[in-house]
mmCIF file of C-alpha atoms and ligand atoms in Angstrom:
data_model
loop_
_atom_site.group_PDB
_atom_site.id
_atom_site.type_symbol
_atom_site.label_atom_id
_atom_site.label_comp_id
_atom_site.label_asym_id
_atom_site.label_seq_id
_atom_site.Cartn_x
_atom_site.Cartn_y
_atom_site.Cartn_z
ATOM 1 C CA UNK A 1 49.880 132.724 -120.573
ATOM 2 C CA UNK A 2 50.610 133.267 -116.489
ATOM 3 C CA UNK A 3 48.355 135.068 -115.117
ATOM 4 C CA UNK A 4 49.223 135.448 -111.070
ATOM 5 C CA UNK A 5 46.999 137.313 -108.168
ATOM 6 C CA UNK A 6 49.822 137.961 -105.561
ATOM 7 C CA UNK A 7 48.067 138.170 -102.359
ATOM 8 C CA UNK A 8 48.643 139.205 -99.245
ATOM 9 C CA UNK A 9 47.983 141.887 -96.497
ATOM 10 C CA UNK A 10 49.836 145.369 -96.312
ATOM 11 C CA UNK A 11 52.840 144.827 -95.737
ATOM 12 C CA UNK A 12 53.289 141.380 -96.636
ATOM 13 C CA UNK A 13 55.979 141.993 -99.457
ATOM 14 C CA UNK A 14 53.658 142.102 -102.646
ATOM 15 C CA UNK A 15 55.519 144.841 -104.420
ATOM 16 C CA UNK A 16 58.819 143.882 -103.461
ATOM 17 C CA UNK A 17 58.168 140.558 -104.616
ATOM 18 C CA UNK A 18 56.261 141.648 -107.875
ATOM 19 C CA UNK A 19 59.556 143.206 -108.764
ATOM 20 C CA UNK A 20 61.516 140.325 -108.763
ATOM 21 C CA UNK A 21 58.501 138.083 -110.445
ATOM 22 C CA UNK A 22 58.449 140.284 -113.551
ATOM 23 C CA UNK A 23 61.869 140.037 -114.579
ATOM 24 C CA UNK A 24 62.298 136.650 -114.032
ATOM 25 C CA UNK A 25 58.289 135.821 -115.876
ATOM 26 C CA UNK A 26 58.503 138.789 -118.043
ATOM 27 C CA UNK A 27 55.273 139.898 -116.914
ATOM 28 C CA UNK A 28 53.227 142.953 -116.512
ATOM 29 C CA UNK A 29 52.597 144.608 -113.215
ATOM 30 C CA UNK A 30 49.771 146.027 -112.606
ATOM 31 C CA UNK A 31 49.308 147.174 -108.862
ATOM 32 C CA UNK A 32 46.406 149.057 -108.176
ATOM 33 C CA UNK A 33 47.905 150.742 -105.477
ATOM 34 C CA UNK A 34 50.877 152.209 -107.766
ATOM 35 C CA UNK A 35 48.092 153.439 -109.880
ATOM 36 C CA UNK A 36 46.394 155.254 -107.258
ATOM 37 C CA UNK A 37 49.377 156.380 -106.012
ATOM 38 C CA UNK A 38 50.291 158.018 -109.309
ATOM 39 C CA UNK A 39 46.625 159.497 -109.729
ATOM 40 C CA UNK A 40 47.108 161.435 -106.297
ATOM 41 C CA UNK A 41 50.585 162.478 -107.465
ATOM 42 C CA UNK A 42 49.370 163.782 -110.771
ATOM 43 C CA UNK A 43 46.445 165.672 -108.504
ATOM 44 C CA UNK A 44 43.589 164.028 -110.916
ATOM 45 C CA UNK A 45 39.833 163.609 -110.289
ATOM 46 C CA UNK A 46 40.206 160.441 -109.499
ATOM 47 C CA UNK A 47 43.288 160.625 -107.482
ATOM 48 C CA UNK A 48 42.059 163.472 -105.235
ATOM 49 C CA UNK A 49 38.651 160.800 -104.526
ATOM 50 C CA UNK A 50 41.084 157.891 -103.773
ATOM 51 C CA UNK A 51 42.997 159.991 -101.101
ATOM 52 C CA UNK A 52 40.625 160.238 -98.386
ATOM 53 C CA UNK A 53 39.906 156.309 -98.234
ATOM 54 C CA UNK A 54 43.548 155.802 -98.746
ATOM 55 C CA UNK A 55 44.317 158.033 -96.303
ATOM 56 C CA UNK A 56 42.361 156.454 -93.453
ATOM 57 C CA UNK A 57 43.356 153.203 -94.687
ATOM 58 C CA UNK A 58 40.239 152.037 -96.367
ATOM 59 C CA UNK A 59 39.696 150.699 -99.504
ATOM 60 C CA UNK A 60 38.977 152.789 -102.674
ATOM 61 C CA UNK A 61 35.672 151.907 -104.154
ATOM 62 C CA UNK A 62 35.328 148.633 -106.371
ATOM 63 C CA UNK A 63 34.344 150.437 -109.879
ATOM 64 C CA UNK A 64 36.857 152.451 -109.284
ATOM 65 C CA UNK A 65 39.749 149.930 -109.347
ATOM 66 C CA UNK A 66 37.787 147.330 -111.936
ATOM 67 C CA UNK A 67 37.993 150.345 -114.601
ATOM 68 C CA UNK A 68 41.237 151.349 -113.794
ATOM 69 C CA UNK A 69 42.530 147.523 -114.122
ATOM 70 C CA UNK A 70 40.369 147.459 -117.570
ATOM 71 C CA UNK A 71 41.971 150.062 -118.842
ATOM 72 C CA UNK A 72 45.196 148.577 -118.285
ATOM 73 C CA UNK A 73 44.230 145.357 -119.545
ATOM 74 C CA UNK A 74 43.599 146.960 -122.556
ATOM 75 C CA UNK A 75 46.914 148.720 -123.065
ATOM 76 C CA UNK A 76 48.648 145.826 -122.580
ATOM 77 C CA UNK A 77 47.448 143.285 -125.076
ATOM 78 C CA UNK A 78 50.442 141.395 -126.174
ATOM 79 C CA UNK A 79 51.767 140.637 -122.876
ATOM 80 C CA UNK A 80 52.925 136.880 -122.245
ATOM 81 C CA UNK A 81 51.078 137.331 -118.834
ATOM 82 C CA UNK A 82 49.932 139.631 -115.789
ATOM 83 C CA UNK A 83 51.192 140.232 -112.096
ATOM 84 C CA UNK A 84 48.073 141.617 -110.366
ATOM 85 C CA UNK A 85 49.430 142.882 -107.169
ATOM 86 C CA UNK A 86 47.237 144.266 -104.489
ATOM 87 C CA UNK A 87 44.195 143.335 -106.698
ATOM 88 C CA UNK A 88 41.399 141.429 -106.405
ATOM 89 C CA UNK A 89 40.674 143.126 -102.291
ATOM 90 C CA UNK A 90 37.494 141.863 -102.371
ATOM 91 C CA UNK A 91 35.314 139.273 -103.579
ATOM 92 C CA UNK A 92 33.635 141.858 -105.765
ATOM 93 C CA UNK A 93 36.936 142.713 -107.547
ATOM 94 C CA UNK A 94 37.563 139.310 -108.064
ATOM 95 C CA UNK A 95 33.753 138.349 -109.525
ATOM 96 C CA UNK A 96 35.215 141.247 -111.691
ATOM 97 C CA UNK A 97 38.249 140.400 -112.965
ATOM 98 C CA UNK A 98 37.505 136.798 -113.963
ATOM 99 C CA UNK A 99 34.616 137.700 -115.858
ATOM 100 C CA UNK A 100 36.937 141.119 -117.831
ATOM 101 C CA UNK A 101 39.168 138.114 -118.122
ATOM 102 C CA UNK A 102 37.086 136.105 -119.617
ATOM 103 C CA UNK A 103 35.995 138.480 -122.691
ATOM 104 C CA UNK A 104 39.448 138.332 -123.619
ATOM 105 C CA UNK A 105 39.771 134.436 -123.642
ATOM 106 C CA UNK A 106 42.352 134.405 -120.624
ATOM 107 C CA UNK A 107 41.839 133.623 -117.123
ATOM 108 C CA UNK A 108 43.878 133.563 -113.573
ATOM 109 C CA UNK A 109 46.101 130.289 -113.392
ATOM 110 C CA UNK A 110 47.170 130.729 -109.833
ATOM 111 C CA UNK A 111 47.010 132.945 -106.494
ATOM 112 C CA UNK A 112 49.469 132.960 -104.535
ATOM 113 C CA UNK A 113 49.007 134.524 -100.620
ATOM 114 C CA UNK A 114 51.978 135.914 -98.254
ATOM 115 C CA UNK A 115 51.687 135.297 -94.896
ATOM 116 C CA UNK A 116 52.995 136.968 -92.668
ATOM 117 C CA UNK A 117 52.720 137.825 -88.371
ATOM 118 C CA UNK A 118 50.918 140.821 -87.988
ATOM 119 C CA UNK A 119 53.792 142.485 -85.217
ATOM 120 C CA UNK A 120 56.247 142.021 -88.421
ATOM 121 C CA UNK A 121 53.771 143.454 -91.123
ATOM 122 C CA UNK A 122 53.522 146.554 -89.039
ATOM 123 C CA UNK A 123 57.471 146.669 -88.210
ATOM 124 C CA UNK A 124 57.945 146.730 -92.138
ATOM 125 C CA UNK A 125 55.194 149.079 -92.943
ATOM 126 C CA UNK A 126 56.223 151.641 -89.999
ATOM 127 C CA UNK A 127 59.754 151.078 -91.495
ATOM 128 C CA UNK A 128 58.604 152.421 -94.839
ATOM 129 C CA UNK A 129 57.383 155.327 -93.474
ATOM 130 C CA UNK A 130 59.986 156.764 -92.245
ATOM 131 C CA UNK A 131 61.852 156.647 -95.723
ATOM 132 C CA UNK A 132 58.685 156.664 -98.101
ATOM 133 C CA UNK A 133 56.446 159.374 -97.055
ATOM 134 C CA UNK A 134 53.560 157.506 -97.578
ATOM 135 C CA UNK A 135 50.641 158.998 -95.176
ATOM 136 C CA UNK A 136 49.504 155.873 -94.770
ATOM 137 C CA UNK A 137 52.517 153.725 -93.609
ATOM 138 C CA UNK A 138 53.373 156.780 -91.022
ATOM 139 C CA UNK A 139 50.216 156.549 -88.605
ATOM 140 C CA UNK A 140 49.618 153.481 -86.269
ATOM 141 C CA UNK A 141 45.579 154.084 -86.327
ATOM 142 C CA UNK A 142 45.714 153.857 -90.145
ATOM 143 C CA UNK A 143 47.749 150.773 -90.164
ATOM 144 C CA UNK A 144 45.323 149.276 -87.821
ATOM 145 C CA UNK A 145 42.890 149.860 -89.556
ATOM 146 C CA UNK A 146 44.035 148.738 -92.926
ATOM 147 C CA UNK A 147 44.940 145.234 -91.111
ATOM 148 C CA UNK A 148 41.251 145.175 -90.050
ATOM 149 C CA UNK A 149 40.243 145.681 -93.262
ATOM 150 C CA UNK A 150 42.396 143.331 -94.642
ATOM 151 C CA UNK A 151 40.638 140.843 -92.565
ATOM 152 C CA UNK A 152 37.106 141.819 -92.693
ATOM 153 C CA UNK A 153 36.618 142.728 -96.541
ATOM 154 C CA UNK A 154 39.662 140.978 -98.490
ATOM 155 C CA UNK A 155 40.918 137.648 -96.708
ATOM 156 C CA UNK A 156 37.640 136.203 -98.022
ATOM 157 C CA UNK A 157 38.927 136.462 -101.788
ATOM 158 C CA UNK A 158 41.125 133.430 -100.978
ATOM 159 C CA UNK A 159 37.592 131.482 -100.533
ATOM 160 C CA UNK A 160 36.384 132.850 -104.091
ATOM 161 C CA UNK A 161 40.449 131.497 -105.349
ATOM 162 C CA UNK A 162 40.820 128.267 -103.131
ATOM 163 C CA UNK A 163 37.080 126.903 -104.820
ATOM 164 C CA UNK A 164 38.516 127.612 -108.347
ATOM 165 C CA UNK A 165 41.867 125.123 -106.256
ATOM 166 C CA UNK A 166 44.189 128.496 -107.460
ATOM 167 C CA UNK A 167 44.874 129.220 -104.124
ATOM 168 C CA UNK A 168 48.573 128.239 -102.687
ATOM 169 C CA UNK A 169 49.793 129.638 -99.276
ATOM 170 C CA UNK A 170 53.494 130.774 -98.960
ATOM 171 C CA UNK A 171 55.715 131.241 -96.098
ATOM 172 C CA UNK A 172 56.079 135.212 -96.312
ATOM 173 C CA UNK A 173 58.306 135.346 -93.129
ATOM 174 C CA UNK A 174 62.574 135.804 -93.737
ATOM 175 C CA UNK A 175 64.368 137.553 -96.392
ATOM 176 C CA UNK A 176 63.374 139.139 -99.944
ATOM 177 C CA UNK A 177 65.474 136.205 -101.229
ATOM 178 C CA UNK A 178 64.319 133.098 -99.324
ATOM 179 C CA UNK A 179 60.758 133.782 -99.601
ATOM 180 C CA UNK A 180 60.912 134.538 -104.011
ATOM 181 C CA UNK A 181 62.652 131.039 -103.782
ATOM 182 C CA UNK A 182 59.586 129.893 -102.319
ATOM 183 C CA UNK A 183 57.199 131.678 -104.652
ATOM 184 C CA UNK A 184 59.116 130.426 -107.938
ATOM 185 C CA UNK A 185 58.997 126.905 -106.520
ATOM 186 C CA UNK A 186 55.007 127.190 -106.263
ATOM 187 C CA UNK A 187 54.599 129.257 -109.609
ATOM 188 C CA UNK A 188 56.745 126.434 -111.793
ATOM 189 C CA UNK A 189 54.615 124.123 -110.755
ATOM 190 C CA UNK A 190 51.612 125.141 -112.062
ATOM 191 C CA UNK A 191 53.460 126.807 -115.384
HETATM 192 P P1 B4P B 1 49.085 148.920 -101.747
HETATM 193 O O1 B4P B 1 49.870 149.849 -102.537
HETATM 194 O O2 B4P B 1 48.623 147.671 -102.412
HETATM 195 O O3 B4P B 1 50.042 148.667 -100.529
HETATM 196 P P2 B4P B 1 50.294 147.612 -99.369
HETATM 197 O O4 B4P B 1 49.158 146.673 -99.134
HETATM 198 O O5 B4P B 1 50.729 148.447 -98.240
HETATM 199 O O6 B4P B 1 51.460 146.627 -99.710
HETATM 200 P P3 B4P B 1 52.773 146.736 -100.633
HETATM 201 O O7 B4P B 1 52.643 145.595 -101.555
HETATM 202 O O8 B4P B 1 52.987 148.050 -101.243
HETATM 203 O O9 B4P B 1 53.982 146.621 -99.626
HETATM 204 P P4 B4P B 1 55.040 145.501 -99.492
HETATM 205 O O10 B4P B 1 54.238 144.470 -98.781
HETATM 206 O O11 B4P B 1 55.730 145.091 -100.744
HETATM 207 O O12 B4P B 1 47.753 149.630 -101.139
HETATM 208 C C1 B4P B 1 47.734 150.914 -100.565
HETATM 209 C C2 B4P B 1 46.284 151.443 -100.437
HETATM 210 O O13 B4P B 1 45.709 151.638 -101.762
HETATM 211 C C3 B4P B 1 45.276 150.530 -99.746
HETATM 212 O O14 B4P B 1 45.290 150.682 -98.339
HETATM 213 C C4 B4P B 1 43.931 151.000 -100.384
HETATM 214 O O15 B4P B 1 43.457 152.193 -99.777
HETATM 215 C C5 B4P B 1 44.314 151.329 -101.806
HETATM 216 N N1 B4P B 1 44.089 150.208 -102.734
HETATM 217 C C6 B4P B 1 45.067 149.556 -103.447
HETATM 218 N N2 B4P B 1 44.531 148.572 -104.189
HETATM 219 C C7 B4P B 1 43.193 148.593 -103.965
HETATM 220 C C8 B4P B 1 42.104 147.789 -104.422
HETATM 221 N N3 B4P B 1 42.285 146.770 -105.272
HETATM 222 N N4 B4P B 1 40.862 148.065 -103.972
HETATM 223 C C9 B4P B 1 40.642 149.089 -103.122
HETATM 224 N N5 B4P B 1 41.626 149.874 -102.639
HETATM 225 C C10 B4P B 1 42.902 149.634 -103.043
HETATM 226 O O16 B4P B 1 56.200 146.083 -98.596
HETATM 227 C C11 B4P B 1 56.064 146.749 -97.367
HETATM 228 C C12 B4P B 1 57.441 147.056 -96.776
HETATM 229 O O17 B4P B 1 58.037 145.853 -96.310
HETATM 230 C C13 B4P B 1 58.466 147.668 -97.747
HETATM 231 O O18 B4P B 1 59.168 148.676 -97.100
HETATM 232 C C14 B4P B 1 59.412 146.509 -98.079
HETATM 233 O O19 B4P B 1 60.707 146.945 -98.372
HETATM 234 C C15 B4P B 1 59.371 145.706 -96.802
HETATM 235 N N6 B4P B 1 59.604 144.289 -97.017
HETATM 236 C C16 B4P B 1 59.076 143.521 -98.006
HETATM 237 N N7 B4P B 1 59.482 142.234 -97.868
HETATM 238 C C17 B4P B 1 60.295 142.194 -96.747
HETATM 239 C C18 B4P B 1 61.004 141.141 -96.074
HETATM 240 N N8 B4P B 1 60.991 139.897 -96.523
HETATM 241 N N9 B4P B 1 61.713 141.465 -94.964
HETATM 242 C C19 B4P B 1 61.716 142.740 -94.489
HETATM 243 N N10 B4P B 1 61.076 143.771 -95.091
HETATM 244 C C20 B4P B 1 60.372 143.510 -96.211
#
């Protein structure tokens, strides 16, 4: 079984690349923020309590996510693998997922992070905005703010990863192509 974190702040290219990494892994994607997303489109409890941290660029409580990524664990049980994209954001979360994991005899083989400059994560995410209509990706103050809380609350998960040595660091800088090259290259060799 593969089971990948792709990591990365918003921005980096998680999504796009998750895309890409499921067809050619068949995989299963589960991005908590395209959960969320589909919760406040669908107007449910939970959606409507996601919205205002979402909207001001925080991040949506812990239980929240963990039982949403649960649930999807457990509709999924004869996959060959996972994407989790946008999931473990903090340390919590990731304390979390090992140990749901766990009950079900599988584990995380490796995490892979995307960096990227911060003046280009913010040219791609303002980009978005214009042709998404995400709230989020259309105000400067909220993508501040959701870099600064990439760096305060989730950069540390690559601690709780790199002492587990599942942490690998990829070049997240150039084209949708050149940098899946460079995540395939890393993934094969720990397949
Ligand atoms: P997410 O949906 O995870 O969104 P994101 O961090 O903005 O990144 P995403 O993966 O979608 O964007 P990508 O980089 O692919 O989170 C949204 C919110 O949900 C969070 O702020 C938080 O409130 C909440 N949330 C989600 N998960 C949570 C959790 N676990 N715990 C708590 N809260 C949670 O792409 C960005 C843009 O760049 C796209 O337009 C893309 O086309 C473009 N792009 C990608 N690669 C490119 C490249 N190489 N060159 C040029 N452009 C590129």
């Amino acid at each position: 079984m593969l089971n990948i974190v792709l990591f990365g702040p918003p921005g980096a290219g998680k999504g796009t690349q998750a895309a890409n990494l499921i067809e050619k892994y068949q995989l299963v994607h589960l991005s908590t923020g395209d959960i969320l997303r589909g919760e406040l489109a669908a107007k449910s409890p939970l959606g409507l309590e996601a919205k205002k941290f979402m909207d001001k660029g925080e991040l949506v409580p812990d239980e929240v996510v963990i039982g949403m990524i649960e649930v999807k664990l457990d509709q999924n049980p004869a996959a060959k693998g996972f994407i989790f994209d946008g999931f473990p954001r903090t340390k919590a979360q990731a304390g979390a997922l090992d140990k749901l994991l766990d009950k079900k005899n599988k584990s995380i083989t490796i995490m892979v992070a995307l960096e990227v400059e911060k003046q280009e994560l913010v040219k791609r995410l303002m980009g978005r905005g214009k042709i998404s209509g995400r709230a989020d990706d259309q105000d400067m103050n909220v993508i501040e703010n959701r870099i600064t809380v990439y760096n305060r609350e989730t950069a540390p998960v690559i601690d709780y990863y790199n002492a587990q040595k599942k942490f690998q660091s990829v070049d997240g800088m150039g084209t949708i192509e050149e940098i899946f090259g460079r995540l395939c290259k890393t993934i094969d060799k720990v397949k």
